[in-house]
Coordinates of C-alpha atoms and ligand atoms in Angstrom, one line a residue:
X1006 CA -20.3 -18.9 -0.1
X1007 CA -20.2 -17.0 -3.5
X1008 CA -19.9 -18.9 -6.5
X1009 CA -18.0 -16.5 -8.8
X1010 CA -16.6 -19.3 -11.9
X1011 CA -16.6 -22.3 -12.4
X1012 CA -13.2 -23.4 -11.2
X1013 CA -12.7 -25.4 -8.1
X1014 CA -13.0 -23.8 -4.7
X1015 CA -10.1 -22.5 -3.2
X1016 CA -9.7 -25.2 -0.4
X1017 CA -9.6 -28.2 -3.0
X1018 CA -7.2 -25.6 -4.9
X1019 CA -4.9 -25.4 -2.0
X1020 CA -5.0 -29.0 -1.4
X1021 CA -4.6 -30.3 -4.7
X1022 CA -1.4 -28.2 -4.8
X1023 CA 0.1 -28.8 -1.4
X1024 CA -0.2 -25.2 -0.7
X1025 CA 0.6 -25.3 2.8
X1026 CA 1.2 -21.1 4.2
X1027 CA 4.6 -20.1 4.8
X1028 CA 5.4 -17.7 7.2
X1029 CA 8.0 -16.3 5.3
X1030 CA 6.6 -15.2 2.4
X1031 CA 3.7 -13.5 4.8
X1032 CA 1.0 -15.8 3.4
X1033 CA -2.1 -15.8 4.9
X1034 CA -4.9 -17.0 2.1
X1035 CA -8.2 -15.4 1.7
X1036 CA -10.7 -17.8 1.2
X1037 CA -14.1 -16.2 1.6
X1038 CA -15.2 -15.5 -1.8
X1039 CA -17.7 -13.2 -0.2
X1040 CA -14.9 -10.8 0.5
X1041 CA -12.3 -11.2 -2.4
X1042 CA -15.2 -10.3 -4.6
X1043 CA -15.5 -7.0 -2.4
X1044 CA -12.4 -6.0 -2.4
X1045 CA -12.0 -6.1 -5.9
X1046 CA -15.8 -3.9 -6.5
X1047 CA -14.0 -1.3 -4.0
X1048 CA -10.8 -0.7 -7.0
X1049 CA -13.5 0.4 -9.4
X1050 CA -14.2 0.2 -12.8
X1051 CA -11.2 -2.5 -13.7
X1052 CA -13.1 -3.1 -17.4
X1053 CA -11.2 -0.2 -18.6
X1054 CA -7.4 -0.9 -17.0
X1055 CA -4.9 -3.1 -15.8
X1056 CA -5.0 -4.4 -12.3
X1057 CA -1.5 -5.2 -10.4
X1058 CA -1.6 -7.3 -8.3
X1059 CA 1.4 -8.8 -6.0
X1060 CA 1.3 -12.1 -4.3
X1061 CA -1.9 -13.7 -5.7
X1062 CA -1.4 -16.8 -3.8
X1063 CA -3.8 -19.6 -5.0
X1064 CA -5.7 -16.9 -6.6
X1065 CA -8.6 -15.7 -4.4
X1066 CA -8.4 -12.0 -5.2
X1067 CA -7.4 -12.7 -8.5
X1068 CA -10.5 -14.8 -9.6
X1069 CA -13.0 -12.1 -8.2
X1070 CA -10.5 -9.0 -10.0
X1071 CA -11.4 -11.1 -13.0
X1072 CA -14.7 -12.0 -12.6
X1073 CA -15.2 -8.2 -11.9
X1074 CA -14.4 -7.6 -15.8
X1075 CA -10.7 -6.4 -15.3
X1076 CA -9.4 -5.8 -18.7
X1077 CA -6.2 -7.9 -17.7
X1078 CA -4.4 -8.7 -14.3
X1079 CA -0.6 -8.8 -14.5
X1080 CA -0.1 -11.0 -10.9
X1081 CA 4.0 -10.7 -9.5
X1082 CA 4.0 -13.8 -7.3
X1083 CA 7.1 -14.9 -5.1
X1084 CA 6.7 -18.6 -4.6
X1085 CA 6.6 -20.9 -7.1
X1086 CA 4.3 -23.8 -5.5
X1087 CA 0.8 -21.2 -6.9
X1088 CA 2.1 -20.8 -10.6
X1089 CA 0.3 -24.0 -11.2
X1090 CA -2.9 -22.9 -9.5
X1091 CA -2.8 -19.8 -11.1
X1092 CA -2.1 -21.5 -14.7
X1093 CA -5.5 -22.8 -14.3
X1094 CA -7.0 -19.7 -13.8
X1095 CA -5.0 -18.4 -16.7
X1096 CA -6.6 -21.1 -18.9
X1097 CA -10.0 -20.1 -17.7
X1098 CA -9.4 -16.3 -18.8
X1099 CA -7.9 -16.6 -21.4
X1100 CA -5.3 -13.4 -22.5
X1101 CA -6.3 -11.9 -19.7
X1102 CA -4.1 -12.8 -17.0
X1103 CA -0.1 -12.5 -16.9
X1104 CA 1.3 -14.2 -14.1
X1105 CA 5.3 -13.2 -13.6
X1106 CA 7.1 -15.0 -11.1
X1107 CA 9.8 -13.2 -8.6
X1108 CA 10.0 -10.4 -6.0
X1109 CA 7.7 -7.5 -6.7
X1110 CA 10.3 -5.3 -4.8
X1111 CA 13.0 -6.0 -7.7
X1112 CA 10.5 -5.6 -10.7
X1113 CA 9.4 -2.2 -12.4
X1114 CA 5.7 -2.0 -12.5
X1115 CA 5.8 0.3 -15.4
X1116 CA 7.3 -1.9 -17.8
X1117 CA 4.7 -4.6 -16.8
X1118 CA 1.8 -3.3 -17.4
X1119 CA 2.9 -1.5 -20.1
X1120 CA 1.3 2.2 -19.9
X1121 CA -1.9 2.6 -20.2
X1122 CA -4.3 3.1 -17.0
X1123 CA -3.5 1.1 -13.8
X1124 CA -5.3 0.0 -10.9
X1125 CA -3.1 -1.7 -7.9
X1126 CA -5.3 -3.9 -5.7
X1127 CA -3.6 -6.9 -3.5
X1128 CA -3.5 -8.2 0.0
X1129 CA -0.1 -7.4 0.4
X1130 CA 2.8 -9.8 2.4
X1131 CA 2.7 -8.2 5.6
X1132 CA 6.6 -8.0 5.3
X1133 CA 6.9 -5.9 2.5
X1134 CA 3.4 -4.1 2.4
X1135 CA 4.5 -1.0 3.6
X1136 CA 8.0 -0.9 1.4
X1137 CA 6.0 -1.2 -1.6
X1138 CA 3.1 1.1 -0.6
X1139 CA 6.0 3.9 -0.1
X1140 CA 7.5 2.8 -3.7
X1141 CA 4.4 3.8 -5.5
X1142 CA 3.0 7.3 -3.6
X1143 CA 7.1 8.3 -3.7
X1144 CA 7.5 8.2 -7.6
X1145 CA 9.1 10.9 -8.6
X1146 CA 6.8 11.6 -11.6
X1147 CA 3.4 13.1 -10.4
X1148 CA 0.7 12.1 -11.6
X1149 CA 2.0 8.3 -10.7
X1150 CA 2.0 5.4 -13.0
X1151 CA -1.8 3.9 -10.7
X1152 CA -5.3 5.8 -10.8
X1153 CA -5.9 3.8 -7.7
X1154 CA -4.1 1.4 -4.9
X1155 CA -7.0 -0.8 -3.1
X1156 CA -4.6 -2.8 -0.5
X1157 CA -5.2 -5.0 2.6
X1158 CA -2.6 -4.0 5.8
X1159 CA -2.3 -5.3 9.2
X1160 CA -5.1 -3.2 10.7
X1161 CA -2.9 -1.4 12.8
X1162 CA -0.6 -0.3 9.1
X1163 CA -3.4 0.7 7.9
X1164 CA -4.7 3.1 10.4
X1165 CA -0.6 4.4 9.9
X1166 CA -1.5 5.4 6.6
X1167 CA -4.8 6.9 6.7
X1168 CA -4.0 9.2 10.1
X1169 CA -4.7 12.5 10.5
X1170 CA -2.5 14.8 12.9
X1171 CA -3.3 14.8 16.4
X1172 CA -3.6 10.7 16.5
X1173 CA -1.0 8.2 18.1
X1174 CA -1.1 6.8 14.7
X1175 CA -0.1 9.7 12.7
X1176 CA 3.4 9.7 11.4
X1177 CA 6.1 9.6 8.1
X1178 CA 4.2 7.2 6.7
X1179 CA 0.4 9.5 7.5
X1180 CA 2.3 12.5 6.3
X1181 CA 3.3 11.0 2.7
X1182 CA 0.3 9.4 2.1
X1183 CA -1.7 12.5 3.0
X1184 CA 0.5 14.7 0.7
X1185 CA 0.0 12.6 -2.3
X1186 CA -3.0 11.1 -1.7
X1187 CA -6.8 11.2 -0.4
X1188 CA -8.7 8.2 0.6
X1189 CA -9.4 6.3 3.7
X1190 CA -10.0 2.8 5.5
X1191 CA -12.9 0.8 3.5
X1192 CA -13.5 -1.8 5.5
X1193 CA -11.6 -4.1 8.4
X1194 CA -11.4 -8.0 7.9
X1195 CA -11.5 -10.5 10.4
X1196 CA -8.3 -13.1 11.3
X1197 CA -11.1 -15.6 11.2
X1198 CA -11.4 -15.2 7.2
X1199 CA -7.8 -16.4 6.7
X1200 CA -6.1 -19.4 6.6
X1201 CA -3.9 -19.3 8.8
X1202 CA -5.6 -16.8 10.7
X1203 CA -3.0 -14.0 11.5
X1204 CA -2.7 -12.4 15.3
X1205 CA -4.4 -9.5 14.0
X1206 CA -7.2 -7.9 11.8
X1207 CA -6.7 -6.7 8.6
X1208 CA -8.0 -3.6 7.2
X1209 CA -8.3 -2.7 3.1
X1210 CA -7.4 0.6 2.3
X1211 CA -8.1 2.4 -0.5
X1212 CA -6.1 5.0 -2.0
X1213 CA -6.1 7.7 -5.1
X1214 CA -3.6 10.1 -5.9
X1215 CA -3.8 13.8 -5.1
X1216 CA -3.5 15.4 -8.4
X1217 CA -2.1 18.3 -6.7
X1218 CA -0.6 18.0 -3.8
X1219 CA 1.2 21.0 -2.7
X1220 CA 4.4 21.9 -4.2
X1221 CA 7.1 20.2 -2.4
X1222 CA 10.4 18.1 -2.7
X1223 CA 9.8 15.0 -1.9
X1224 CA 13.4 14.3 -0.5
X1225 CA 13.0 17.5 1.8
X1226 CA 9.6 16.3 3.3
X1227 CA 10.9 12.7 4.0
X1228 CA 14.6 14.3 5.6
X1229 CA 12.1 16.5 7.5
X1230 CA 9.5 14.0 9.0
X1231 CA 12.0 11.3 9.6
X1232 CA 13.7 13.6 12.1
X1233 CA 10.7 15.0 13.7
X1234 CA 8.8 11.7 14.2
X1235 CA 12.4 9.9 14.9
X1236 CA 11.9 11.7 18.1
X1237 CA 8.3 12.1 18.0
X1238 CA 8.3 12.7 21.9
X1239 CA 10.5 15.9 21.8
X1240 CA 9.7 19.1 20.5
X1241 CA 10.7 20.3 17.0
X1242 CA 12.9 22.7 17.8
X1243 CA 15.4 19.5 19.2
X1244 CA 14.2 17.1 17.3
X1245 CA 15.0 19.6 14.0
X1246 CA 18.6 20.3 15.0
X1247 CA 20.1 17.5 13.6
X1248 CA 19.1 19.1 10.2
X1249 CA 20.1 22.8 10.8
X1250 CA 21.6 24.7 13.7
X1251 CA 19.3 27.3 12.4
X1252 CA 16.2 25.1 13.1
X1253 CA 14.4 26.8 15.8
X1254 CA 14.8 30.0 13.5
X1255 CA 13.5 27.8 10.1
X1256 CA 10.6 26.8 12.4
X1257 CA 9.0 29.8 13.2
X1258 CA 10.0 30.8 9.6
X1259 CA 7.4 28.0 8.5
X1260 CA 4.3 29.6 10.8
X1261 CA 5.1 26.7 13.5
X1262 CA 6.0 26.7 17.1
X1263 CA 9.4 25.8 18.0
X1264 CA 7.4 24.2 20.9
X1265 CA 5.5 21.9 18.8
X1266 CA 5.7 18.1 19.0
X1267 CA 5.9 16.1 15.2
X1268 CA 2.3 14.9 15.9
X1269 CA 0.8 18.1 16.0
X1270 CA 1.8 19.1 12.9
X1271 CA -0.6 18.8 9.8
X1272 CA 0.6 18.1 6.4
X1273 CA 0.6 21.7 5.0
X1274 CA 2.8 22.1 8.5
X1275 CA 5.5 19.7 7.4
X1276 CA 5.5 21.1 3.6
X1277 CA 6.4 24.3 4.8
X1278 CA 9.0 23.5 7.3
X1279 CA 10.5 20.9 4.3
X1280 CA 10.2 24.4 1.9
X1281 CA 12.1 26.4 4.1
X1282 CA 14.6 24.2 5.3
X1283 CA 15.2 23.3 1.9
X1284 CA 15.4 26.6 1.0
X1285 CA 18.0 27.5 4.0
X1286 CA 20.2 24.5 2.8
X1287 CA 20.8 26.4 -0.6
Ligands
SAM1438 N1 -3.7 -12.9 -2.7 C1 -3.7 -14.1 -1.9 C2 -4.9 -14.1 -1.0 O1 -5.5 -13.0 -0.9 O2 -5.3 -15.1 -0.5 C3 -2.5 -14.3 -1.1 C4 -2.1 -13.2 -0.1 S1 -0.8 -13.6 1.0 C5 -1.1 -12.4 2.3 C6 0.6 -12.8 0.3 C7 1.2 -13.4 -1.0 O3 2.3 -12.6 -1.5 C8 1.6 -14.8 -0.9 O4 1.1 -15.5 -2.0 C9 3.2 -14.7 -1.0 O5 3.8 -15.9 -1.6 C10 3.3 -13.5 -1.9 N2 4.6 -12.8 -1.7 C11 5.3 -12.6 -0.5 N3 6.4 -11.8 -0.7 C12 6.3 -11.4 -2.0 C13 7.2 -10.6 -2.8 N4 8.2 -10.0 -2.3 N5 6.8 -10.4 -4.1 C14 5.7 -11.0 -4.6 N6 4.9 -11.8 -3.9 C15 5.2 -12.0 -2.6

């Protein structure tokens, strides 16, 4: 296994501070040095930013992010047990790693890291990935507050975000993520390189924002695709009504078939229909 520093390895870390996984808190450790260490080359050049991180755990990811040169690492971590752990890692980089403690859901990002530019790389709890993922590509400034999100999903998340029209996966999630922003899947990780080892494999996906994604509001599009893919099985023209008895008029206004089913639509698809309905509704 790679030998990144010169502090101890992450098993005698775990052990020495009772760090036993809870289920709760979505904690399933990264051990494999191997892979921490890619996962932090796939963010980039971090010798010139900040890297957020959220839930470093014992510190897997965050050793390699800073043995990768990140400028600093400003860690949000919910349990309490790894601020010792990740003291020591502190003391080994010195000034370069702030380590807050409490709920990255309740904190502002922005007044974290404190302007400047921002990398976002973490292997997210699996119970509040996807919350915080839509947190930071629906800011309502554009241009966001990141240049980059490198973040590991359950597999099957993952493939959510990155999915193109036409796909089982492809939903609200696919459509916002493709508005806002391009990238793809990097690279799937096996349940075997956790401990615990989850039910399923994990994927890391990287992200960048659009800087000009089409013109849109963001309100309209997520009113829009939360109706169409609430009933993704019926076609637009019913599955629009709840948001206009006009819909089947506003559809073929936008280009579309009143026929169409939510999956079939592409993102330029759903930015016109949100334009036009938005339009309708004064
Ligand atoms: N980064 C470590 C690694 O790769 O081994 C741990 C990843 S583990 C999947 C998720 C981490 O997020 C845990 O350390 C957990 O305590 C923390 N966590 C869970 N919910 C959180 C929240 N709402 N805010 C901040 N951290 C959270």
């Amino acid at each position: 296994m790679a030998q990144i520093d010169t502090l101890p390895p992450l098993r005698e870390v775990i052990a020495a501070h009772g760090l036993n996984a809870k289920k709760s808190l979505g904690q399933n450790f990264l051990l494999d040095l191997n892979l921490t260490s890619r996962i932090a080359r796939s963010a980039g050049n971090l010798e010139d930013c900040t890297v957020l991180e959220i839930g470093p755990g014992p510190g897997g990811l965050t050793r390699a992010l800073l043995a990768a040169g990140a400028k600093k690492v400003v860690a949000i971590e919910k349990d309490s047990r790894c601020l010792p752990a990740l003291s020591e890692i502190s003391d080994h980089y010195p000034g370069r790693l702030d380590v807050v403690e409490g709920d990255a859901l309740d904190l502002d990002p922005v007044e974290l890291t404190g302007g400047g530019k921002v990398r976002i790389a973490a292997n997210l709890p699996y119970n509040v990935g996807t919350q915080l993922l839509l947190n930071w590509i629906t800011t309502p400034e554009w241009p966001p507050f990141w240049s980059s999100l490198t973040l590991m999903f359950q597999k099957e998340v993952g493939e959510r975000i990155t999915a193109k029209q036409g796909s089982k996966a492809y939903g609200r999630l696919g459509v916002l993520a493709g508005w806002r922003c391009k990238g793809g899947i990097l690279f799937d990780i096996s349940p075997k390189a956790f401990i615990p080892p989850p039910k399923v494999t994990s994927a890391v996906v990287h992200l960048e924002p659009n800087p000009n994604p089409l013109p849109c509001d963001l309100k309209a599009l997520e009113k829009v695709t939360a109706a169409a893919f609430g009933q993704r099985r019926k076609m637009l023209r019913a599955s629009l009504k709840s948001l206009s008895p006009e819909a089947e008029d506003l559809i073929t206004q936008s280009g579309l078939k009143p026929t169409a089913r939510a999956e079939e639509i592409d993102v330029p698809g759903f930015v016109e229909l949100a334009n036009v309905f938005q339009a309708a509704q004064g």
